[in-house]
Tab-separated table of C-alpha atoms in Angstrom:
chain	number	residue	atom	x	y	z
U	1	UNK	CA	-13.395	-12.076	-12.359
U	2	UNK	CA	-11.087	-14.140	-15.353
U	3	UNK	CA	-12.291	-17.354	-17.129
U	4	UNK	CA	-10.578	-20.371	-17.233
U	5	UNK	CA	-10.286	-21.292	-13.744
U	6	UNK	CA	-8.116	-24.014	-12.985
U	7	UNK	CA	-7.902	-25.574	-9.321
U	8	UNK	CA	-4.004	-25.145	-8.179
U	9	UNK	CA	-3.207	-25.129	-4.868
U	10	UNK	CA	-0.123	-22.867	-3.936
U	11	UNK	CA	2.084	-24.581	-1.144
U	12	UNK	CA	2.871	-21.755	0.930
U	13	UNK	CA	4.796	-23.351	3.370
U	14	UNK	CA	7.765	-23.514	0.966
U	15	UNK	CA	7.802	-20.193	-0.907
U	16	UNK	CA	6.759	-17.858	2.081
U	17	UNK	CA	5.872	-14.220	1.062
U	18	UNK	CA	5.387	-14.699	-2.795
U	19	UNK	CA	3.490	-17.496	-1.884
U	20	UNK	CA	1.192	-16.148	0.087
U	21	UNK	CA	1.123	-12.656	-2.108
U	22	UNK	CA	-0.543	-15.397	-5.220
U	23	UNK	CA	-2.661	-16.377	-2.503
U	24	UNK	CA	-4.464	-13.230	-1.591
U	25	UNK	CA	-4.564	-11.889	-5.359
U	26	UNK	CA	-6.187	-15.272	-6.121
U	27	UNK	CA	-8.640	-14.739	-3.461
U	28	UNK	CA	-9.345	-10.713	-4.346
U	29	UNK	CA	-9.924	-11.477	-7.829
U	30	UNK	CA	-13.135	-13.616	-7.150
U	31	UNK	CA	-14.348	-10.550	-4.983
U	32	UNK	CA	-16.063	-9.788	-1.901
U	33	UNK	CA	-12.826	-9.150	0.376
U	34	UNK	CA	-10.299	-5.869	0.874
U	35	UNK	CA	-6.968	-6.494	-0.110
U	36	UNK	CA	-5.789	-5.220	3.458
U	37	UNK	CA	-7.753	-7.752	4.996
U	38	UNK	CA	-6.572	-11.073	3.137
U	39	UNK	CA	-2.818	-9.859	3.878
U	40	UNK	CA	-3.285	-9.693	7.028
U	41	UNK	CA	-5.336	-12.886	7.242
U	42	UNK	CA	-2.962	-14.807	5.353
U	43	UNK	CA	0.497	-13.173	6.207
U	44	UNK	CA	-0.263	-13.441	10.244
U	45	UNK	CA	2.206	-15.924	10.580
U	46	UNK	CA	5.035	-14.798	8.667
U	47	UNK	CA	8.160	-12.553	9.725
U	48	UNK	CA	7.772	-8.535	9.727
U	49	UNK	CA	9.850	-8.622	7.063
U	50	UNK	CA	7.768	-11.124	4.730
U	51	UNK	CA	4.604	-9.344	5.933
U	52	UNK	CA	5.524	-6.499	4.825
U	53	UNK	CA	6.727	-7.944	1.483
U	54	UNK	CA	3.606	-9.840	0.600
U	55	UNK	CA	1.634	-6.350	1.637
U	56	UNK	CA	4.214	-3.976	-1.128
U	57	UNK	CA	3.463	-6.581	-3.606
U	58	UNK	CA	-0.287	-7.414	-2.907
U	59	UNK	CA	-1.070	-3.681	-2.920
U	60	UNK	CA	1.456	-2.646	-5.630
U	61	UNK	CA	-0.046	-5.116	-8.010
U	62	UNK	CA	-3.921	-3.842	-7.419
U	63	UNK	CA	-2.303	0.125	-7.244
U	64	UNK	CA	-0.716	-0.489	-10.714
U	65	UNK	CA	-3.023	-3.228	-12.024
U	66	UNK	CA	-4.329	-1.651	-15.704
U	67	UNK	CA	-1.065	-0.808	-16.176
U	68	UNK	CA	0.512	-4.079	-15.460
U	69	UNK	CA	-1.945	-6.374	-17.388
U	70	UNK	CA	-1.348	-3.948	-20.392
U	71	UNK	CA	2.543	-5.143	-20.020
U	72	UNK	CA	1.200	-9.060	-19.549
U	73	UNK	CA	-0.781	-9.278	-22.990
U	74	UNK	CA	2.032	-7.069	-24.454
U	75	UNK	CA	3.731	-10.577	-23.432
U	76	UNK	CA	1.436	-12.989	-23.730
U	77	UNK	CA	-0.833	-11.874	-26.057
U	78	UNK	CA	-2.825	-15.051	-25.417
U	79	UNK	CA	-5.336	-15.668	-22.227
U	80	UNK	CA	-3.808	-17.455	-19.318
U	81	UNK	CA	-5.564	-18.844	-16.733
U	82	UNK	CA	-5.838	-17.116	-13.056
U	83	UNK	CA	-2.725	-18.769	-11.418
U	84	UNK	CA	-0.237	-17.796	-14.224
U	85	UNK	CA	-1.931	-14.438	-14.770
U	86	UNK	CA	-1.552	-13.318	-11.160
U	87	UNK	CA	1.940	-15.258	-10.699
U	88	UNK	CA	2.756	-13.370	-14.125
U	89	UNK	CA	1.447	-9.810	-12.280
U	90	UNK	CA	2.822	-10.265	-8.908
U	91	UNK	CA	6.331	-10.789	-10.852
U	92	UNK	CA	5.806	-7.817	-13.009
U	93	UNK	CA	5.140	-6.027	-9.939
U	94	UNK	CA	7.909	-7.344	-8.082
U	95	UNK	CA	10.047	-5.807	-11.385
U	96	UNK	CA	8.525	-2.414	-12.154
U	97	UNK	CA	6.813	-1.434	-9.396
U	98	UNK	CA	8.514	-1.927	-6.605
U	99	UNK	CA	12.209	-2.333	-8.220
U	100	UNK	CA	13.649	-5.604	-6.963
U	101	UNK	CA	16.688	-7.306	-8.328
U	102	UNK	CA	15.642	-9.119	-11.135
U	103	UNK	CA	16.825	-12.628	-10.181
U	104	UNK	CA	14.610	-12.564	-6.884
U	105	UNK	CA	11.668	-11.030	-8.944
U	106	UNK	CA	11.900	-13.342	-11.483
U	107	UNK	CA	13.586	-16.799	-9.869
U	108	UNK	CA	11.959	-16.768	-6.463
U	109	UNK	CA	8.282	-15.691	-8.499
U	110	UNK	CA	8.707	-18.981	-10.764
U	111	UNK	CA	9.813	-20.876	-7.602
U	112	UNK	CA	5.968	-20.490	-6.622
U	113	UNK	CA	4.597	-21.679	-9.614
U	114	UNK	CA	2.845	-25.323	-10.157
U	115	UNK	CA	6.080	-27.237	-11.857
U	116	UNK	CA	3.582	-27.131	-14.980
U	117	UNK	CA	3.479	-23.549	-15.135
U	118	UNK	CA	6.790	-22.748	-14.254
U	119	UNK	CA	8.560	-22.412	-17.884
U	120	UNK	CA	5.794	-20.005	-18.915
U	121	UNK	CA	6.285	-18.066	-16.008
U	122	UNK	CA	9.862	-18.001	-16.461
U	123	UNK	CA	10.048	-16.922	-20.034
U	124	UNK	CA	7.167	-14.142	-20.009
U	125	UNK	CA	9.450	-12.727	-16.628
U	126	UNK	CA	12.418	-12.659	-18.690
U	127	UNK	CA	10.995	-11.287	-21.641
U	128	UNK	CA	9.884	-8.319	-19.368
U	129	UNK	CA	13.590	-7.960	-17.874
U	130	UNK	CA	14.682	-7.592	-21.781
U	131	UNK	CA	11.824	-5.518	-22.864
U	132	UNK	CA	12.345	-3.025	-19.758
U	133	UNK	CA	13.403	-0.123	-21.487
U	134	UNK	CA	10.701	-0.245	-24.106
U	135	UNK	CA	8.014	-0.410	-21.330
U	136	UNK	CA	9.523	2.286	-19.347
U	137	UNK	CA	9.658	4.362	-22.248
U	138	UNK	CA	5.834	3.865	-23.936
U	139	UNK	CA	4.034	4.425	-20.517
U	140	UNK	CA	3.424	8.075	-21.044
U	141	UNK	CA	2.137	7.805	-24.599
U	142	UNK	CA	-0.284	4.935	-22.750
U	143	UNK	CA	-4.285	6.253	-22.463
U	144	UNK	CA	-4.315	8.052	-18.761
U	145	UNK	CA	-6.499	5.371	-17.324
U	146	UNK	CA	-4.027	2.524	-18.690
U	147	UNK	CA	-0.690	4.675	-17.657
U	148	UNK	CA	-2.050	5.185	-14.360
U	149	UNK	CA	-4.581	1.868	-13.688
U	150	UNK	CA	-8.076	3.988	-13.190
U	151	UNK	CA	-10.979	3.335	-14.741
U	152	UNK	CA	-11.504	5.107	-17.971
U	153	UNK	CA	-15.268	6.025	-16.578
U	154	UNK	CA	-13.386	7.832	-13.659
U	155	UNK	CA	-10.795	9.342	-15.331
U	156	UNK	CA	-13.798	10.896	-18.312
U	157	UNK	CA	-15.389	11.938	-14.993
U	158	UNK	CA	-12.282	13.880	-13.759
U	159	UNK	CA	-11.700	15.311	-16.743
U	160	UNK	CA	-14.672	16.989	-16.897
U	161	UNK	CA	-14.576	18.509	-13.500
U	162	UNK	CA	-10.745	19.372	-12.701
U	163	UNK	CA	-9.311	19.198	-16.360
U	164	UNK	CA	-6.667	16.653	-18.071
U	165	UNK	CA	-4.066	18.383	-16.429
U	166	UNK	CA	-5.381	18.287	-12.864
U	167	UNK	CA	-6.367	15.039	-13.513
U	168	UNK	CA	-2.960	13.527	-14.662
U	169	UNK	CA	-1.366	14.476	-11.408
U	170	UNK	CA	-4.011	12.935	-9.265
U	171	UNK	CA	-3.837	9.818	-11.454
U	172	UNK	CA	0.069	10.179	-10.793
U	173	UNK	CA	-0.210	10.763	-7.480
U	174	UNK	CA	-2.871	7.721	-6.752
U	175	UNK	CA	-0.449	5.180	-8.157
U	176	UNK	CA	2.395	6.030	-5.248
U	177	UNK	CA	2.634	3.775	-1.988
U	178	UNK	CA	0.969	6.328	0.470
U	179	UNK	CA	3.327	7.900	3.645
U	180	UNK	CA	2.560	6.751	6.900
U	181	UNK	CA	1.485	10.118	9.201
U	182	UNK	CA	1.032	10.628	12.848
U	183	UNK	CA	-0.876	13.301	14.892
U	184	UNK	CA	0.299	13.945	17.914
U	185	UNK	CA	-1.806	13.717	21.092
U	186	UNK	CA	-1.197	16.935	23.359
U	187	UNK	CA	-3.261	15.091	26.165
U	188	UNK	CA	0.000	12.488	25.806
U	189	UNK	CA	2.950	14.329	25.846
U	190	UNK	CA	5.865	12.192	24.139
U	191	UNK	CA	9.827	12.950	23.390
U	192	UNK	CA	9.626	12.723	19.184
U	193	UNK	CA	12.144	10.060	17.125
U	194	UNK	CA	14.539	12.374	15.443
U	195	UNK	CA	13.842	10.236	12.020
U	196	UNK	CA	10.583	11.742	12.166
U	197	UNK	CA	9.732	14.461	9.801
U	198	UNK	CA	7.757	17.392	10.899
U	199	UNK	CA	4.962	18.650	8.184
U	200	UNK	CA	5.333	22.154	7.947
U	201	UNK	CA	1.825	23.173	7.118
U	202	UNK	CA	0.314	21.088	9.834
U	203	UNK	CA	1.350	21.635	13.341
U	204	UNK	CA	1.530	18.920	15.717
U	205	UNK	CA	1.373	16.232	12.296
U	206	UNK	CA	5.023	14.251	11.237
U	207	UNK	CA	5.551	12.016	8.523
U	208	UNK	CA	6.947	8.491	9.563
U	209	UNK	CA	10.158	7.303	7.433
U	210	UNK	CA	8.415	3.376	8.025
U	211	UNK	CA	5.975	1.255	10.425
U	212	UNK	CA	4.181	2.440	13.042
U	213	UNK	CA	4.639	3.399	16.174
U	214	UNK	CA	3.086	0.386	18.052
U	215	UNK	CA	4.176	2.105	21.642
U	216	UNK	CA	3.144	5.319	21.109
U	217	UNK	CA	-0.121	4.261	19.850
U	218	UNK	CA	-0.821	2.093	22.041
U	219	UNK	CA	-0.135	4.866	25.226
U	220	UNK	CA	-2.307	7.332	22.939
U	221	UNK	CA	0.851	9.694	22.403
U	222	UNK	CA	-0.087	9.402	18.554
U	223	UNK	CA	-3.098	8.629	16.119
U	224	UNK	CA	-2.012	7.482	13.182
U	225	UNK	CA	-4.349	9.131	10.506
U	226	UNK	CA	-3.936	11.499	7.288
U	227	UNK	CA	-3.333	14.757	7.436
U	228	UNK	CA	-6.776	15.836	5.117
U	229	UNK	CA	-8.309	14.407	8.010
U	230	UNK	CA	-7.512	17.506	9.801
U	231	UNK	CA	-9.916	20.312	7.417
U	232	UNK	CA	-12.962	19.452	9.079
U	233	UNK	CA	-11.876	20.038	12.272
U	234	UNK	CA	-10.612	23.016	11.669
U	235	UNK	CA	-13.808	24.206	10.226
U	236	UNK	CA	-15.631	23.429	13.300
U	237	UNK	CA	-13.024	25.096	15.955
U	238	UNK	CA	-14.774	23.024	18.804
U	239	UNK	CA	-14.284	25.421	22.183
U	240	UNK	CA	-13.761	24.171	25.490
U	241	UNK	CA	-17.138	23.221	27.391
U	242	UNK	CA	-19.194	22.618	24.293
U	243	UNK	CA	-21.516	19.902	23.923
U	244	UNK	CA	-20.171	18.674	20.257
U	245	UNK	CA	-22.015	15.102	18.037
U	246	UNK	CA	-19.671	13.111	15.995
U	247	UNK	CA	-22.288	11.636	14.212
U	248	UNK	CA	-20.747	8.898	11.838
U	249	UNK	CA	-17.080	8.692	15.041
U	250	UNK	CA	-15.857	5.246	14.236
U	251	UNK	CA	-12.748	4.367	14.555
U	252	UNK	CA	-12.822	7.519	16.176
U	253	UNK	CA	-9.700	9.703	14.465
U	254	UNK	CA	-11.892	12.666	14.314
U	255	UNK	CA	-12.870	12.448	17.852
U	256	UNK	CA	-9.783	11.940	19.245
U	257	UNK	CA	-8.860	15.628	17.034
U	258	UNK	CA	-11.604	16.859	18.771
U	259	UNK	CA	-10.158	16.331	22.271
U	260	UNK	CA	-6.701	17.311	21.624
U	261	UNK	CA	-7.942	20.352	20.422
U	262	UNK	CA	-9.459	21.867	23.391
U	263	UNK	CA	-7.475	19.932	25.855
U	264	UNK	CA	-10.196	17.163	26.876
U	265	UNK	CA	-12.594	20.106	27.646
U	266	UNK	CA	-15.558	19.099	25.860
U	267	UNK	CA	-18.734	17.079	26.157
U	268	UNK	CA	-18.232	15.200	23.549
U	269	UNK	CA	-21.396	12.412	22.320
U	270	UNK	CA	-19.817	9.997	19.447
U	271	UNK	CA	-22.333	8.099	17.829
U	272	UNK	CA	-22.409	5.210	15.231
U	273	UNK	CA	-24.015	3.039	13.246
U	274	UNK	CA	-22.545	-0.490	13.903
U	275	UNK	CA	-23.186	-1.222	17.476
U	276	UNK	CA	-20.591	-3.945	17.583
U	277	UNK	CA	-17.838	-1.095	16.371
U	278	UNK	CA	-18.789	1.025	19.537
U	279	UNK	CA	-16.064	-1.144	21.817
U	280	UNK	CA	-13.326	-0.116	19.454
U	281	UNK	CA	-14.309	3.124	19.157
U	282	UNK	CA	-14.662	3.455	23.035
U	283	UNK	CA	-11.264	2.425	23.628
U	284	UNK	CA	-9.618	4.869	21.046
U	285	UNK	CA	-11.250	7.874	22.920
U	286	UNK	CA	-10.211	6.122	26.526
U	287	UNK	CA	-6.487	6.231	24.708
U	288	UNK	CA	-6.236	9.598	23.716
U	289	UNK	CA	-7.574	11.302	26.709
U	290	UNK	CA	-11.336	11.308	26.523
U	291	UNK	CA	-13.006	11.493	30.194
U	292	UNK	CA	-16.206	13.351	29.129
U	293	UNK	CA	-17.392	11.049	26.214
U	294	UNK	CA	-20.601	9.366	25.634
U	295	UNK	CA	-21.324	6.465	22.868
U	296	UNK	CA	-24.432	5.589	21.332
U	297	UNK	CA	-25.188	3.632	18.627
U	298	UNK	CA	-27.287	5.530	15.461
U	299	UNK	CA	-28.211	5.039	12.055
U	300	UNK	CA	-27.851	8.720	10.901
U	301	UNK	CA	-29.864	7.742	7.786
U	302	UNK	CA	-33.032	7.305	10.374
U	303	UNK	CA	-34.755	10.734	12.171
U	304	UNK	CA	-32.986	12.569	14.771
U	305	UNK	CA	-33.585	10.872	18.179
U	306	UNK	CA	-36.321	13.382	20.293
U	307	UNK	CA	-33.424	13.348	22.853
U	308	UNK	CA	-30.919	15.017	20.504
U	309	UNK	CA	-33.295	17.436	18.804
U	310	UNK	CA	-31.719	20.485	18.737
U	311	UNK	CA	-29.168	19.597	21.887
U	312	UNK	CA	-25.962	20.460	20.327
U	313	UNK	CA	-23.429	23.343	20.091
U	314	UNK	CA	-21.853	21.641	17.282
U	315	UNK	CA	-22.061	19.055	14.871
U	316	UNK	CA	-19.399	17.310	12.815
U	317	UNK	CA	-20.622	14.548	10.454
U	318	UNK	CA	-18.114	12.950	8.194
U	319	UNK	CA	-20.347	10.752	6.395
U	320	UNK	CA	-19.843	7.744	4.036
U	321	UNK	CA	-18.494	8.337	0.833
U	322	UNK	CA	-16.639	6.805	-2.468
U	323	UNK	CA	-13.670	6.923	-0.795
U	324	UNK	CA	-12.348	9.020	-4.035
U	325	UNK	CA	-10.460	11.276	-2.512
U	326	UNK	CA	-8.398	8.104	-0.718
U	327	UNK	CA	-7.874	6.388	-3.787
U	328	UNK	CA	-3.713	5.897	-3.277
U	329	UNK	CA	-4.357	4.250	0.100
U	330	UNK	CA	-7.224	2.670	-0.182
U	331	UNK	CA	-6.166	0.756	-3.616
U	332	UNK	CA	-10.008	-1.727	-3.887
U	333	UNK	CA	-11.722	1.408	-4.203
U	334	UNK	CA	-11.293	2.303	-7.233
U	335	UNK	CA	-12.417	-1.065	-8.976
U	336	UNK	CA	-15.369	-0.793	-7.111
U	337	UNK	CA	-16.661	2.624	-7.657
U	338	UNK	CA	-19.095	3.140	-10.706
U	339	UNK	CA	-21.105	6.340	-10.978
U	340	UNK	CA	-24.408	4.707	-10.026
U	341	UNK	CA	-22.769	4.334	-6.671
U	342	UNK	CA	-21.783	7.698	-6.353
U	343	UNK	CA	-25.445	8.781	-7.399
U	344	UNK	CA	-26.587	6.026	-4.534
U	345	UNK	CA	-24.277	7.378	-2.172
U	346	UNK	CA	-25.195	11.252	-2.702
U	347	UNK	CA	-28.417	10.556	-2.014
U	348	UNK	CA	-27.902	8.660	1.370
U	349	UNK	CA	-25.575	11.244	2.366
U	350	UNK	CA	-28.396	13.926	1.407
U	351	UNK	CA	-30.456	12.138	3.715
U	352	UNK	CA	-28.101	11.791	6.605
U	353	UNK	CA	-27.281	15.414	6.433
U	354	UNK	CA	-30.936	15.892	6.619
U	355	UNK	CA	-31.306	14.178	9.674
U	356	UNK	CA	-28.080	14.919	12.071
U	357	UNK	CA	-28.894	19.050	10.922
U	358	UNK	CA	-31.711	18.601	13.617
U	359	UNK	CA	-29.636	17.583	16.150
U	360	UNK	CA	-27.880	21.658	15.936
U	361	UNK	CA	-29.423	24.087	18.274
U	362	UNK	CA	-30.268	27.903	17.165
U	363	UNK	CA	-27.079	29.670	16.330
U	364	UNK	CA	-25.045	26.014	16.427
U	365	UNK	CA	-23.144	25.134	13.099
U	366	UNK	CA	-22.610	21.576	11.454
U	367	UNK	CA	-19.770	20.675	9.404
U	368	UNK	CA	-19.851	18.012	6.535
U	369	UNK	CA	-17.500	16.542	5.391
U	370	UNK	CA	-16.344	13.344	3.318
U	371	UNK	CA	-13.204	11.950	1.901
U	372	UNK	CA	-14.326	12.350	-1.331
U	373	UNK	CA	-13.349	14.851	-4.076
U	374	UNK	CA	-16.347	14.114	-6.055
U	375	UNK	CA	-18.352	17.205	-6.448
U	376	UNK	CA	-21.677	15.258	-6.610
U	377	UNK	CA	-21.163	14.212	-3.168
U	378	UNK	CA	-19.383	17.413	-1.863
U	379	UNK	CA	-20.781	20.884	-2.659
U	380	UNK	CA	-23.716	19.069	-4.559
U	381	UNK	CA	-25.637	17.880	-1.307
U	382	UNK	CA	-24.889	20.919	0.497
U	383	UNK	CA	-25.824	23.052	-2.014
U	384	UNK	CA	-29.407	20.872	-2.056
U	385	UNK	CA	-29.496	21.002	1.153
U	386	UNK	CA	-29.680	25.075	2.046
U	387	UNK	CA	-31.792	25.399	-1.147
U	388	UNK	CA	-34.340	23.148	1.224
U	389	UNK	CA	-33.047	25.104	5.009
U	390	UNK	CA	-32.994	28.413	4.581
U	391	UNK	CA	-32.240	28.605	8.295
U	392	UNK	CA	-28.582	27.352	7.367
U	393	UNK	CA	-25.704	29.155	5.166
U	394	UNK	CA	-22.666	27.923	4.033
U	395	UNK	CA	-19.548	30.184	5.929
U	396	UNK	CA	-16.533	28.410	4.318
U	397	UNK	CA	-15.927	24.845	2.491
U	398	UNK	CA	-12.496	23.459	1.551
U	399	UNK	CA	-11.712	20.839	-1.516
U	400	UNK	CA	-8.447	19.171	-0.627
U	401	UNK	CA	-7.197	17.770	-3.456
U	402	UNK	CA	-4.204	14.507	-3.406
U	403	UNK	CA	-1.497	15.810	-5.863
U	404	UNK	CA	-1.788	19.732	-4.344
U	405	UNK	CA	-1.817	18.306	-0.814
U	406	UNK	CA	0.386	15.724	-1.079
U	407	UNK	CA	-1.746	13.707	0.882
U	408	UNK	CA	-5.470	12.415	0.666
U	409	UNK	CA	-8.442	14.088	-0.599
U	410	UNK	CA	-10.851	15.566	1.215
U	411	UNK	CA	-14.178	17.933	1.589
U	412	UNK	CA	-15.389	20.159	4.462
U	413	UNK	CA	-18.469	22.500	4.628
U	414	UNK	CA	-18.914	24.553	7.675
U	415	UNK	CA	-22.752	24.955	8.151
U	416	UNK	CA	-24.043	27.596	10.696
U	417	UNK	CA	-27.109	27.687	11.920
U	418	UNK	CA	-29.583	31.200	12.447
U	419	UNK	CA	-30.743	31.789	16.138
């Protein structure tokens, strides 16, 4: 959180989407809420189009934020306090990231400022639009973790476990706005938008060219989800008539995978956590196609309910993670992470794998999975895990890496275990 806070309250009936983009950066920087969730808050009654615009600058600014204080002390070398910092960023953003004509990034920025800040605003702005080139230019001879906005703890981290040169193009890759992709429901057969592109290495998947398809969503003819999403799925091949635990299902993407892949034809028990996510979570199944589905509500982290010992065919369990893998798209993440919470999280996730393995019956298989490319997290708790279950082996895991995938990151471990 910065020092010298001053109380200035933006008017944001006057200024509209820059207005309200100061607003939620204001609010994120004290901590405690996800960017996606003050936007929406705070943008509800705006336009589509402002909505949108407070959303490309809100999450541009956080995507590229190392990056773009590095160009606000190269300014002002001098602190400012929070209002003209983050009027100064979302301006910046406005300019480099997201490449809007300078007057409106510049002129309709200082138009939000309190009158008193407004001439400071203006001249740092302008002194960017001059200084352009130079920026431009000096980024790649920046430190990784200030070229890209990452954590320098994160960045040592990858380093050490893909190499610099892996490691620059997930960087690279983590700093771009993220696609918008759709999987298509078979149960919820649907003519497809010629603007949509098909992805060649995942059948039945299209990227969007913008928004989503509120329609089609809402009929269950799509899911909008990434295509990493997919691996663990594919690992477990669920079969028609099988009696298959999603252990950790909300929202209920995987699930919904599940069903399209053999037609509906499964007895399917998703399970969760947070009772009061279960309606939700019931409703996406109901939408795409789900007529044999049970919901209970389960702390994985707790033993294996007598009822489920041993009661399934197959078991997938995508269980909480750092989110590292997702760092593009989910752009709080990354501030938050530290490597104590990675150790924390490895060990809960040792313990829920633990648990939910009881729940597969002789010969059954289990598939973990997170959206994390962390290797503490990934093959690190399986590994610990068979040297403790003998009665399990590993068949096949798959690291899905951003940059190679050119979408999110992901791990799946396919589990099997002996009759």
């Amino acid at each position: 959180m910065r020092k010298n806070q001053r109380n200035n309250a933006v008017d944001i009936t006057k200024s509209g989407a820059r207005a309200v983009a100061l607003k939620c950066l204001l609010r994120w920087a004290k901590g405690g809420v996800f960017a996606e969730t003050l936007v929406a808050r705070e943008a509800a009654a705006l336009s589509s189009a402002d909505r949108a615009l407070v959303l490309a600058i809100v999450l541009g600014t956080l995507r590229n934020m190392r990056w773009l204080e590095h160009l606000s002390k190269s300014l002002r070398p001098t602190p400012m306090e929070d209002t003209a910092h983050w009027l100064v960023m979302l301006g910046l953003c406005q300019l480099f990231i997201l490449g809007q004509a300078e007057h409106a990034a510049v002129c309709e920025t200082v138009s939000v400022a309190p009158a008193r800040l407004r001439g400071l605003v203006n001249g740092i702005l302008r002194n960017a639009v001059r200084r352009r080139a130079e920026f431009e230019s000096a980024r790649g001879s920046l430190p990784l973790g200030v070229r890209y906005s990452s954590p320098d703890w994160l960045v040592k981290r990858w380093v050490a476990e893909f190499g610099a040169e892996e490691t620059e193009q997930m960087l690279a890759w983590n700093v771009q706005a993220p696609p918008v992709y759709v999987r298509l429901n078979p149960l919820r057969p649907m003519e497809i938008p010629a603007e949509w592109v098909p992805l060649p290495h995942a059948q039945g998947w299209y990227r969007l060219p913008s928004g989503i398809p509120t329609a089609a969503l809402q009929n269950g003819c799509v899911y909008v989800a990434d295509p990493s999403t997919r691996y663990c799925v594919e690992l477990l091949q669920p079969q028609a008539g099988e009696k298959i635990l999603d252990a950790c299902a909300a929202p209920g993407g995987k699930s919904a995978a599940m069903l399209a892949a053999t037609g509906g034809q499964i007895r399917l028990l998703a399970t969760d956590s947070a009772e009061h996510r279960l309606p939700q979570l019931k409703q996406n199944l109901e939408r795409a196609g789900g007529v044999s589905v049970e919901l209970a509500c389960h702390d994985w982290s707790k033993p294996c309910p007598p009822e489920m010992l041993g009661a399934f065919d197959a078991v997938l369990l995508d269980v909480p993670c750092s989110n590292s893998g997702v760092l593009q798209r989910r752009v709080d993440a990354r501030w938050r992470l530290s490597a104590q919470e990675i150790e924390r999280l490895a060990q809960l996730q040792a313990t829920i794998l633990e648990c939910a393995c009881a729940a597969v019956r002789p010969g059954g298989r289990l598939v973990y999975s997170t959206c994390s490319i962390d290797g503490q997290e990934d093959r690190g708790v399986v590994d610990a895990f068979l040297a403790r279950h003998p009665e399990f082996s590993l068949e096949r895991d798959y690291l899905a890496l951003p940059h190679r995938e050119q979408s999110d990151g992901a791990y799946a471990a396919l589990l099997m275990k002996s009759v």
